[in-house]
Tab-separated table of C-alpha atoms in Angstrom:
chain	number	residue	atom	x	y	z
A	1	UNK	CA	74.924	178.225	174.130
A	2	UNK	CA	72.008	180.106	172.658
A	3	UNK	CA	74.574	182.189	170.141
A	4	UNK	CA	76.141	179.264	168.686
A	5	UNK	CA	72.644	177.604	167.985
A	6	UNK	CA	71.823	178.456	164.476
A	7	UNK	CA	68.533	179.182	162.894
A	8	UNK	CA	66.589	176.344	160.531
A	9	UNK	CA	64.026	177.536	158.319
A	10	UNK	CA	60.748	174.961	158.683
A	11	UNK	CA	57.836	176.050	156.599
A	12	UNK	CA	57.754	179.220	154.121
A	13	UNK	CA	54.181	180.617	152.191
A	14	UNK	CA	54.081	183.486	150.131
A	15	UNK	CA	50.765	184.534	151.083
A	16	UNK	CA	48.875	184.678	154.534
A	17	UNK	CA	46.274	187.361	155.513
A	18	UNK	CA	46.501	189.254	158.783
A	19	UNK	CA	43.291	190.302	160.557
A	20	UNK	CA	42.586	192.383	164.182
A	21	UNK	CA	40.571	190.181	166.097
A	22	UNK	CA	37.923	191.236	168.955
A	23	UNK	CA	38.695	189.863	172.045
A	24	UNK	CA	37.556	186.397	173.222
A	25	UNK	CA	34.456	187.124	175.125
A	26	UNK	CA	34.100	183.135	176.265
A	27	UNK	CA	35.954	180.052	176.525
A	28	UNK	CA	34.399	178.508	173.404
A	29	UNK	CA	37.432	179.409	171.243
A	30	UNK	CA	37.721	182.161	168.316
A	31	UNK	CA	35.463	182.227	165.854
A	32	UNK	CA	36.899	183.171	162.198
A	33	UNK	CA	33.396	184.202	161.150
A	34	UNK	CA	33.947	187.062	163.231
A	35	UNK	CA	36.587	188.359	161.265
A	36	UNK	CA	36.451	190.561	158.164
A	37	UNK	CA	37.427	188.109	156.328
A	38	UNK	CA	37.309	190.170	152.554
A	39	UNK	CA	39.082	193.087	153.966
A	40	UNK	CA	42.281	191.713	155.773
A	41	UNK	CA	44.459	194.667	157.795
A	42	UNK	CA	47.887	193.265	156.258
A	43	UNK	CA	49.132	190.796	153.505
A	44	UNK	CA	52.737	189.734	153.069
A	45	UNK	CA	54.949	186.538	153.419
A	46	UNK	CA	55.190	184.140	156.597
A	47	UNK	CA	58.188	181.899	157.325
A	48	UNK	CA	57.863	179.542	160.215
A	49	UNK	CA	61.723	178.811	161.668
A	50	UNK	CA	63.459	177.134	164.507
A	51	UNK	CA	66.899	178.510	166.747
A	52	UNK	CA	67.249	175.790	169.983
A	53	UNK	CA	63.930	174.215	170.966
A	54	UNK	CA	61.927	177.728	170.265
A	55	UNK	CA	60.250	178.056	166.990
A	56	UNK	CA	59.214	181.920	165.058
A	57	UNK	CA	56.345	182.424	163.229
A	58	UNK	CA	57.771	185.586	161.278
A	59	UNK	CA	55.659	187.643	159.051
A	60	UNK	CA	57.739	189.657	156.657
A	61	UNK	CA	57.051	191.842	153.414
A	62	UNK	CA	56.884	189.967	150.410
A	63	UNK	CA	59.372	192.443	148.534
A	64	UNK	CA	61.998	193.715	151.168
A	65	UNK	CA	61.263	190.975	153.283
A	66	UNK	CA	60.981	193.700	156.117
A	67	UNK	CA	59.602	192.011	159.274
A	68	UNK	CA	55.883	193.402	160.452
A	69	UNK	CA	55.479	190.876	163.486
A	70	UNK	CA	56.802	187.925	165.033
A	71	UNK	CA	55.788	184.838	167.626
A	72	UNK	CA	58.261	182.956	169.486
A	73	UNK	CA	56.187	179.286	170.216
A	74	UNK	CA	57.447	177.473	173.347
A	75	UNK	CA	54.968	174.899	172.935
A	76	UNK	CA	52.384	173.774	170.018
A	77	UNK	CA	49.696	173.236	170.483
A	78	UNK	CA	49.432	176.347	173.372
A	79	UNK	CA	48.344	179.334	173.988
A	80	UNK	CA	50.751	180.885	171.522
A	81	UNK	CA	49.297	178.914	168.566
A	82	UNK	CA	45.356	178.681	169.044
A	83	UNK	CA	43.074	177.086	165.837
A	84	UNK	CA	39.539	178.610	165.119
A	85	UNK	CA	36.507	176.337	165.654
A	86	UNK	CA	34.683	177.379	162.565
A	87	UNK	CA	37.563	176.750	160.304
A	88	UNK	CA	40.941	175.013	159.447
A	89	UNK	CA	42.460	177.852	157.295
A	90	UNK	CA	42.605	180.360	160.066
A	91	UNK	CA	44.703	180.332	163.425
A	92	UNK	CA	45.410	182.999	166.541
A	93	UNK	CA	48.837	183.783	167.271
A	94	UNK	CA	50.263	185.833	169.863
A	95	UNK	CA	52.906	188.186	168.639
A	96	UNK	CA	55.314	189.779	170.810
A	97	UNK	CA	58.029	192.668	170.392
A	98	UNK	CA	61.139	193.361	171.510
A	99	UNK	CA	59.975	195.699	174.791
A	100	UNK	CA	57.837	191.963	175.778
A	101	UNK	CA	54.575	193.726	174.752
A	102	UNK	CA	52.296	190.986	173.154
A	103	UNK	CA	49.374	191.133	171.306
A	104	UNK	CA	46.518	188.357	169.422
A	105	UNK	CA	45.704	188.707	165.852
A	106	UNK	CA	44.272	186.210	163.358
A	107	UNK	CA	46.366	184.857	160.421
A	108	UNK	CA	44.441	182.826	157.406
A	109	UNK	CA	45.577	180.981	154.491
A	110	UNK	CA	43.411	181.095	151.375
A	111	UNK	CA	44.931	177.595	150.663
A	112	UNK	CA	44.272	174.710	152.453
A	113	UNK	CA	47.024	173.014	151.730
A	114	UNK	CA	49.294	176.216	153.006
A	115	UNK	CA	47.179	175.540	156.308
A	116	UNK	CA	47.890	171.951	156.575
A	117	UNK	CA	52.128	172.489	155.954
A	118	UNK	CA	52.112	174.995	158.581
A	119	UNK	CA	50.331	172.810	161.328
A	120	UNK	CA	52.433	170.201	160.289
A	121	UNK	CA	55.902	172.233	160.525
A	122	UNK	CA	55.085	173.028	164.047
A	123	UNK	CA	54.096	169.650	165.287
A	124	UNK	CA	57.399	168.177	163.643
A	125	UNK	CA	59.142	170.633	165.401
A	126	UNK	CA	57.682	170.334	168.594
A	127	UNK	CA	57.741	166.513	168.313
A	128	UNK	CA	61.922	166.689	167.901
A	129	UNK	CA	62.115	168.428	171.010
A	130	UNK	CA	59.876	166.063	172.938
A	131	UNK	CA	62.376	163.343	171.652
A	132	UNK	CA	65.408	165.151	172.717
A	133	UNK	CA	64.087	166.545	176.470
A	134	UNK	CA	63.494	162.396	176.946
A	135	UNK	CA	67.350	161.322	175.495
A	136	UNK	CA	68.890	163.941	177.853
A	137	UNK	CA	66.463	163.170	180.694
A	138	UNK	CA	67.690	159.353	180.300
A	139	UNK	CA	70.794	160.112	180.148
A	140	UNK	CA	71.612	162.436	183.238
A	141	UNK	CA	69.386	159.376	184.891
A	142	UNK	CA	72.026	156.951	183.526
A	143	UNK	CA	74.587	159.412	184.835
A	144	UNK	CA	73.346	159.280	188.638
A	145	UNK	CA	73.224	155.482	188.908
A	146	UNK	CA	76.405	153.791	190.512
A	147	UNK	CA	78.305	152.134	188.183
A	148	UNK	CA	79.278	148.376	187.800
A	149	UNK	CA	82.975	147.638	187.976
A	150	UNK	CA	82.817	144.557	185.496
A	151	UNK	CA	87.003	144.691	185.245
A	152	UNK	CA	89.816	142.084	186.871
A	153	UNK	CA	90.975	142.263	189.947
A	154	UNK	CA	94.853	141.772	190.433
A	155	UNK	CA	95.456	138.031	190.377
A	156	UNK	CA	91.714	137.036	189.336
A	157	UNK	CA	91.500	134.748	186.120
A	158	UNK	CA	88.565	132.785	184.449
A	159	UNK	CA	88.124	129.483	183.410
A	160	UNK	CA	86.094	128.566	180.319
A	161	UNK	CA	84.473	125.340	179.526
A	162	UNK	CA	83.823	124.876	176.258
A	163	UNK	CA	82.190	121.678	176.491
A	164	UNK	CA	83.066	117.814	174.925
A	165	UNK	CA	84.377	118.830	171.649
A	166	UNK	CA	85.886	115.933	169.468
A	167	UNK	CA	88.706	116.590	166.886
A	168	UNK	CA	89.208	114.628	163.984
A	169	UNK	CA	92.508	113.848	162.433
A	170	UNK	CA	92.636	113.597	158.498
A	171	UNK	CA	89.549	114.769	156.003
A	172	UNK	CA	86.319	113.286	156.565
A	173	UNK	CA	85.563	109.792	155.315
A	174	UNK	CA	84.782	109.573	151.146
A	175	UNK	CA	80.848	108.308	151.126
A	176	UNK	CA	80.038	104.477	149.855
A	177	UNK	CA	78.135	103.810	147.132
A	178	UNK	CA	76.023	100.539	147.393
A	179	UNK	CA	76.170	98.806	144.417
A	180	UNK	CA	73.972	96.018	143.401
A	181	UNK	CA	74.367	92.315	146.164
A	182	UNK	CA	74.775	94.597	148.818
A	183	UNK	CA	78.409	95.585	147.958
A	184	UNK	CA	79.914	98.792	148.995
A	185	UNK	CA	82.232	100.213	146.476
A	186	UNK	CA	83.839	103.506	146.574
A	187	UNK	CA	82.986	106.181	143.863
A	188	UNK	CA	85.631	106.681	140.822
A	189	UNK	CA	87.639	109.597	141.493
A	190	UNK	CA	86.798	113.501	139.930
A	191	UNK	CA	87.302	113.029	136.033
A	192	UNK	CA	88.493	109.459	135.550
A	193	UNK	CA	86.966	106.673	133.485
A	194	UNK	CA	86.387	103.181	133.765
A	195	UNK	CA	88.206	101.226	131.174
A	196	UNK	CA	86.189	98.340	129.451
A	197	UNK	CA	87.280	95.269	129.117
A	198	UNK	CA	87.790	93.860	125.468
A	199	UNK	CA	85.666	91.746	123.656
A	200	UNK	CA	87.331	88.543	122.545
A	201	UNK	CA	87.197	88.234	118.403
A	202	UNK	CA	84.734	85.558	116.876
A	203	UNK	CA	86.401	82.678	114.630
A	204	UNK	CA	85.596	84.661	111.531
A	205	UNK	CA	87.727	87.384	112.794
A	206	UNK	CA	90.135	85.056	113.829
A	207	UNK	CA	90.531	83.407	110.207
A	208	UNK	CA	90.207	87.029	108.642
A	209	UNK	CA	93.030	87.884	110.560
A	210	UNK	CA	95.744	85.401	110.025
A	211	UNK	CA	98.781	85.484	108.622
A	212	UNK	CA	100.473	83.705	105.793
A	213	UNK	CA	104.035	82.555	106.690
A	214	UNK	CA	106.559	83.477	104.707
A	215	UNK	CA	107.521	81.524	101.578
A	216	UNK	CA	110.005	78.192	101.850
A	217	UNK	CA	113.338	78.311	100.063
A	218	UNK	CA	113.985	74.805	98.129
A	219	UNK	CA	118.130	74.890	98.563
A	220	UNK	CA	120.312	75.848	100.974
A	221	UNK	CA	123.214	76.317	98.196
A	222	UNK	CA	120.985	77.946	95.506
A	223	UNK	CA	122.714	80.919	94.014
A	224	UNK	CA	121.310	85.095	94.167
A	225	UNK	CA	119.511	84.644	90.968
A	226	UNK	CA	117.637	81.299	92.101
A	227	UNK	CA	116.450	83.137	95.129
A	228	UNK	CA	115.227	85.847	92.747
A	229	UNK	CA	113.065	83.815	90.346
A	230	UNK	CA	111.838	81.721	93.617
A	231	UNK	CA	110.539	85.021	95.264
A	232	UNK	CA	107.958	85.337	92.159
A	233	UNK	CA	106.777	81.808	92.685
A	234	UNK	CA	104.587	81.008	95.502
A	235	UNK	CA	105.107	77.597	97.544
A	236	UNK	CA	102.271	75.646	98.603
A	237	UNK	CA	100.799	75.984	101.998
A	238	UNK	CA	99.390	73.125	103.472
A	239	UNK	CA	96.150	73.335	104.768
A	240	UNK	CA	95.855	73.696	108.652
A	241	UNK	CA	93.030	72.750	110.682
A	242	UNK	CA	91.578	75.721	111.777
A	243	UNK	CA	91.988	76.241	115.505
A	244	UNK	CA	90.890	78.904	118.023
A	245	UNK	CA	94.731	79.408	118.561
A	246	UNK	CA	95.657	83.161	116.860
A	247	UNK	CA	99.348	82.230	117.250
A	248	UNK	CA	99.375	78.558	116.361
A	249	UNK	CA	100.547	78.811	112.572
A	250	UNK	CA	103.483	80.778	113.479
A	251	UNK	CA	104.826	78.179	115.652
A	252	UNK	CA	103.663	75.629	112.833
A	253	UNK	CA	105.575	77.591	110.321
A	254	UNK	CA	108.780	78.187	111.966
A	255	UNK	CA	108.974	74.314	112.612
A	256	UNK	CA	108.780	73.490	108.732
A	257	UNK	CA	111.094	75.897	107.591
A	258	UNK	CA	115.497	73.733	107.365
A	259	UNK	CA	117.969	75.239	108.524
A	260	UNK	CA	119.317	77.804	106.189
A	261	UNK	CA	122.603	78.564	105.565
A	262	UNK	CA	123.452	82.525	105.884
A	263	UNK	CA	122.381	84.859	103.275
A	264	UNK	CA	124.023	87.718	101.382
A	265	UNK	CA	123.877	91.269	103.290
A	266	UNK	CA	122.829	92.092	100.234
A	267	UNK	CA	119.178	90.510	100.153
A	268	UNK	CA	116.994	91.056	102.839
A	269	UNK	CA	115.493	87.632	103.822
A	270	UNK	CA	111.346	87.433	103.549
C-alpha cells in the first residue's frame, strides 16, 4: 500500500537558514536567541511534502536540488516540529537518516510570511488525516453492527392508506362575476366582444332618409317615345303626413300606382 501512495508537494520556500543548536538544558523550550543567528551553518531550499498520512520537511540545494537533510513528521504539533519561545520565524526539527540516526537543528525564515505558510502547510496536513482516521474509524464501527433486514418476506405484502381523497370529474367550475342587483353573470369568453345594441334614428334622420317613389306613368297604351319624354318630367307627389313609420310610403306608393300593362324588354321600367 505504501508504494502505490504517491507523493504531494505542500509548501515550497527558496530560502531557510540552518543553524546547530545547543542542547535543551530545561523544559522551558528553545530559545532562538541562542543561536548565531548572522552566521547560519547552511542555506538552501526547503520543500515541505506529504506520501500517506506522513509528511517531509526536505531541505535540498537551491541549484542541484541535492538533499542535505530530511524530517519525516508523524504528528504536528510534536516533538518532531517544536516552535521557539522567543520567536515565530524560527522552529526545531528533528532530522533523521536513512541508518535511523536523528539529530535537532534550528531552521529560520527571514520572512514572516514564509514562517506563517509553513505552519500552516503542516496543520492542513495534519488536520486531513485527523478527518480521515475518524471516516475509517466510523466506518469499520458501522461494519461490526448487525444489520437490519428491511426486505419482504415470501408472501408478505403492504397496504397503503392514502387517506379521503376526492376526484373530480370535468375542469373546475368557471368563477362568477357579481354584477350590479346582486346578479351573477359569467365572464365573456378569452377574446370576444360584446355587441351593442343600435341606437334607433331620430325623426330628422328618418325624413333625411326617405325615399322618393318612383315616377307614375299617365297611360297604359302610351307608345316608347311617350314614355321617353315622360321620364324627363317629374309627377307630383302628394304630400304625406310625416309618420315615425320608415317603410310606410312604400306601401303608400305601390297602392297609387294602376295596373300597367307589360313593357318592352327593351326599356327597363323605373
Amino acid at each position: 500500500t505504501a508504494e502505490l501512495e504517491y507523493e504531494s508537494v505542500l509548501c515550497v520556500k527558496s530560502d531557510v537558514n540552518v543553524y546547530r543548536i545547543p542542547p535543551r538544558t530545561s523544559n522551558r523550550g528553545y530559545r532562538a536567541s541562542d543561536w548565531k543567528l548572522d552566521h547560519p551553518d547552511w542555506t538552501g531550499r526547503l520543500r515541505v511534502t506529504s506520501k500517506g498520512k506522513t509528511a517531509y520537511i526536505k531541505l535540498e540545494d537551491k541549484v542541484s536540488g541535492e538533499l542535505f537533510a530530511q524530517a519525516p513528521i508523524d504528528q504536528y504539533p510534536g516533538i518532531a516540529v517544536e516552535t521557539v519561545t522567543d520567536s515565530s520565524r524560527y522552529f526545531v526539527i528533528r532530522i533523521q537518516n536513512g541508518t535511523g540516526r536523528s539529530a535537532f537543528i534550528g531552521i529560520g525564515f527571514m520572512d514572516r510570511g514564509d514562517a506563517f505558510d509553513f505552519n500552516v502547510s503542516l496543520q492542513d496536513h495534519f488536520k486531513w488525516v485527523k478527518q480521515e482516521t475518524e471516516i475509517s474509524k466510523e466506518s469499520q464501527e458501522a461494519d461490526t453492527r448487525p444489520k437490519l433486514d428491511l426486505g419482504f418476506k415470501e408472501g408478505q405484502t403492504i397496504k397503503l392508506n392514502i387517506g379521503n381523497m376526492t376526484t373530480k370529474k370535468g375542469g373546475a367550475a368557471k368563477p362568477r362575476v357579481s354584477g350590479s342587483g346582486g346578479l351573477s353573470l359569467l365572464p365573456p369568453p378569452p377574446g370576444g366582444k360584446i355587441a351593442v345594441p343600435p341606437i334607433p334614428p331620430t325623426s330628422s334622420t328618418a325624413i333625411a332618409n326617405h325615399v322618393t317613389p318612383p315616377p307614375v306613368l299617365k297611360s297604359s297604351n302610351m307608345n316608347s317615345s311617350d314614355i321617353l319624354l315622360d321620364l324627363g318630367t317629374p309627377v307630383p307627389v302628394s304630400k304625406a303626413p310625416a309618420t315615425t313609420d320608415l317603410w310606410g310610403d312604400f306601401s303608400t306608393a305601390s297602392s297609387a300606382v294602376p295596373n300597367q300593362a307589360p313593357q318592352q324588354s327593351n326599356w327597363v321600367q323605373f
